[in-house]
Amino acid sequence: MTVYVDDMAAPFQPKHRPGRTYLMCHMIADDDEELHAMARRIGVARKWFQGDHYDIAKSKRALAVRYGAVELTRRTLGSMALLKRAGLAMGDPATATERYRAYSVERAANRRAAETRQSLARHKEGRRHEAT
């Protein structure tokens, strides 16, 4: 298993530290236990866990990379996180964006097909009531 960090640099100004701005990024892994272990190792509190990833400061990102985390673009890490949320394996980062795109297209096609079936069933039901 591998831990990944992205290259995002979103500013965050904590209310308890007025005038302080941190640059934040994301950290994910296929396995939550490995993710939590890395967070503990780099000193990130569990409160920063967002259900499938951690929001971490850039200083913690540097520690994570030092301890073996793989650096990815925000887009690639985002695609991997979306695959994980869909219940799919994050898999190879090199193909994550394309795999998520294919998944999205398939899901949209399935949704349209279901809507068409529902529409036809409603139409058929309406015609049956007209005949009686």
CSV table of C-alpha atoms in Angstrom, one decimal:
chain,number,residue,atom,x,y,z
A,1,MET,CA,0.0,0.0,0.0
A,2,THR,CA,1.1,3.6,-0.6
A,3,VAL,CA,0.3,7.0,0.8
A,4,TYR,CA,-0.1,9.9,-1.7
A,5,VAL,CA,0.0,13.7,-1.3
A,6,ASP,CA,-1.1,16.2,-3.8
A,7,ASP,CA,0.4,19.6,-4.9
A,8,MET,CA,-2.6,21.7,-3.9
A,9,ALA,CA,-1.8,24.9,-2.0
A,10,ALA,CA,-5.1,26.1,-0.6
A,11,PRO,CA,-4.8,28.9,2.0
A,12,PHE,CA,-6.4,28.2,5.4
A,13,GLN,CA,-6.7,30.7,8.2
A,14,PRO,CA,-7.5,29.0,11.5
A,15,LYS,CA,-9.8,31.1,13.8
A,16,HIS,CA,-7.6,30.2,16.8
A,17,ARG,CA,-4.5,31.7,15.1
A,18,PRO,CA,-5.5,35.2,13.8
A,19,GLY,CA,-3.2,36.5,11.0
A,20,ARG,CA,-1.8,33.0,10.4
A,21,THR,CA,-2.2,31.4,7.0
A,22,TYR,CA,-1.3,27.8,6.2
A,23,LEU,CA,-1.1,26.3,2.8
A,24,MET,CA,-3.0,23.0,2.8
A,25,CYS,CA,-3.0,19.9,0.6
A,26,HIS,CA,-4.5,16.4,0.7
A,27,MET,CA,-3.1,13.0,1.8
A,28,ILE,CA,-4.8,9.7,0.8
A,29,ALA,CA,-4.1,6.0,0.7
A,30,ASP,CA,-5.9,2.8,-0.4
A,31,ASP,CA,-6.0,1.6,3.1
A,32,ASP,CA,-7.3,3.9,5.9
A,33,GLU,CA,-5.1,2.2,8.6
A,34,GLU,CA,-2.0,3.1,6.6
A,35,LEU,CA,-3.3,6.6,6.1
A,36,HIS,CA,-3.9,7.0,9.8
A,37,ALA,CA,-0.5,5.6,10.6
A,38,MET,CA,1.2,8.1,8.3
A,39,ALA,CA,-0.8,10.9,9.9
A,40,ARG,CA,0.3,9.8,13.4
A,41,ARG,CA,3.9,9.6,12.2
A,42,ILE,CA,3.9,13.2,10.8
A,43,GLY,CA,2.0,14.6,13.7
A,44,VAL,CA,-1.4,15.3,12.1
A,45,ALA,CA,-4.4,15.1,14.4
A,46,ARG,CA,-7.3,12.8,13.6
A,47,LYS,CA,-9.6,15.8,13.5
A,48,TRP,CA,-8.1,16.6,10.0
A,49,PHE,CA,-9.4,13.3,8.7
A,50,GLN,CA,-12.2,14.1,6.2
A,51,GLY,CA,-13.7,10.6,5.8
A,52,ASP,CA,-11.4,9.4,3.0
A,53,HIS,CA,-8.4,11.8,3.2
A,54,TYR,CA,-6.5,14.2,5.5
A,55,ASP,CA,-6.1,17.9,5.0
A,56,ILE,CA,-2.5,18.6,5.9
A,57,ALA,CA,-0.3,21.7,5.9
A,58,LYS,CA,2.6,21.9,3.4
A,59,SER,CA,5.1,21.4,6.3
A,60,LYS,CA,3.5,18.1,7.1
A,61,ARG,CA,3.4,17.2,3.4
A,62,ALA,CA,7.2,17.5,3.4
A,63,LEU,CA,7.4,15.1,6.3
A,64,ALA,CA,5.1,12.6,4.6
A,65,VAL,CA,7.2,12.7,1.5
A,66,ARG,CA,10.3,12.1,3.6
A,67,TYR,CA,8.6,9.1,5.1
A,68,GLY,CA,7.7,7.6,1.7
A,69,ALA,CA,4.5,9.3,0.5
A,70,VAL,CA,4.3,9.6,-3.3
A,71,GLU,CA,3.7,13.1,-4.8
A,72,LEU,CA,0.9,13.5,-7.3
A,73,THR,CA,-0.9,16.3,-9.0
A,74,ARG,CA,-4.1,17.6,-7.5
A,75,ARG,CA,-6.0,16.2,-10.5
A,76,THR,CA,-4.6,12.7,-10.2
A,77,LEU,CA,-5.1,12.5,-6.5
A,78,GLY,CA,-8.6,13.9,-6.9
A,79,SER,CA,-9.4,11.2,-9.5
A,80,MET,CA,-8.0,8.5,-7.1
A,81,ALA,CA,-10.1,9.9,-4.2
A,82,LEU,CA,-13.3,9.8,-6.4
A,83,LEU,CA,-12.6,6.2,-7.4
A,84,LYS,CA,-12.2,5.3,-3.7
A,85,ARG,CA,-15.5,7.1,-2.8
A,86,ALA,CA,-17.2,5.1,-5.6
A,87,GLY,CA,-16.0,1.9,-3.9
A,88,LEU,CA,-13.4,1.2,-6.6
A,89,ALA,CA,-9.7,0.6,-6.1
A,90,MET,CA,-7.6,3.7,-6.5
A,91,GLY,CA,-5.0,1.6,-8.5
A,92,ASP,CA,-2.2,3.0,-10.6
A,93,PRO,CA,-1.9,6.8,-10.4
A,94,ALA,CA,-0.9,7.0,-14.0
A,95,THR,CA,-4.3,5.8,-15.1
A,96,ALA,CA,-6.5,7.2,-12.4
A,97,THR,CA,-7.9,10.2,-14.3
A,98,GLU,CA,-8.8,8.1,-17.3
A,99,ARG,CA,-10.3,5.3,-15.2
A,100,TYR,CA,-12.4,7.8,-13.3
A,101,ARG,CA,-13.5,9.4,-16.6
A,102,ALA,CA,-14.6,6.0,-17.9
A,103,TYR,CA,-16.4,5.2,-14.7
A,104,SER,CA,-18.3,8.6,-14.9
A,105,VAL,CA,-19.3,8.0,-18.5
A,106,GLU,CA,-20.6,4.5,-17.7
A,107,ARG,CA,-22.4,5.7,-14.6
A,108,ALA,CA,-24.1,8.5,-16.6
A,109,ALA,CA,-25.1,6.1,-19.3
A,110,ASN,CA,-26.6,3.7,-16.7
A,111,ARG,CA,-28.5,6.6,-15.1
A,112,ARG,CA,-29.9,7.7,-18.5
A,113,ALA,CA,-31.0,4.1,-19.2
A,114,ALA,CA,-32.7,3.8,-15.9
A,115,GLU,CA,-34.5,7.1,-16.5
A,116,THR,CA,-35.6,6.0,-19.9
A,117,ARG,CA,-37.0,2.7,-18.4
A,118,GLN,CA,-38.9,4.6,-15.8
A,119,SER,CA,-40.3,7.0,-18.4
A,120,LEU,CA,-41.4,4.2,-20.6
A,121,ALA,CA,-43.0,2.4,-17.6
A,122,ARG,CA,-44.9,5.6,-16.6
A,123,HIS,CA,-46.1,6.1,-20.2
A,124,LYS,CA,-47.2,2.4,-20.4
A,125,GLU,CA,-49.0,2.8,-17.1
A,126,GLY,CA,-50.8,5.9,-18.3
A,127,ARG,CA,-51.9,4.3,-21.5
A,128,ARG,CA,-53.3,1.3,-19.5
A,129,HIS,CA,-55.4,3.7,-17.4
A,130,GLU,CA,-56.7,5.4,-20.5
A,131,ALA,CA,-57.9,2.1,-21.9
A,132,THR,CA,-60.0,1.3,-18.8
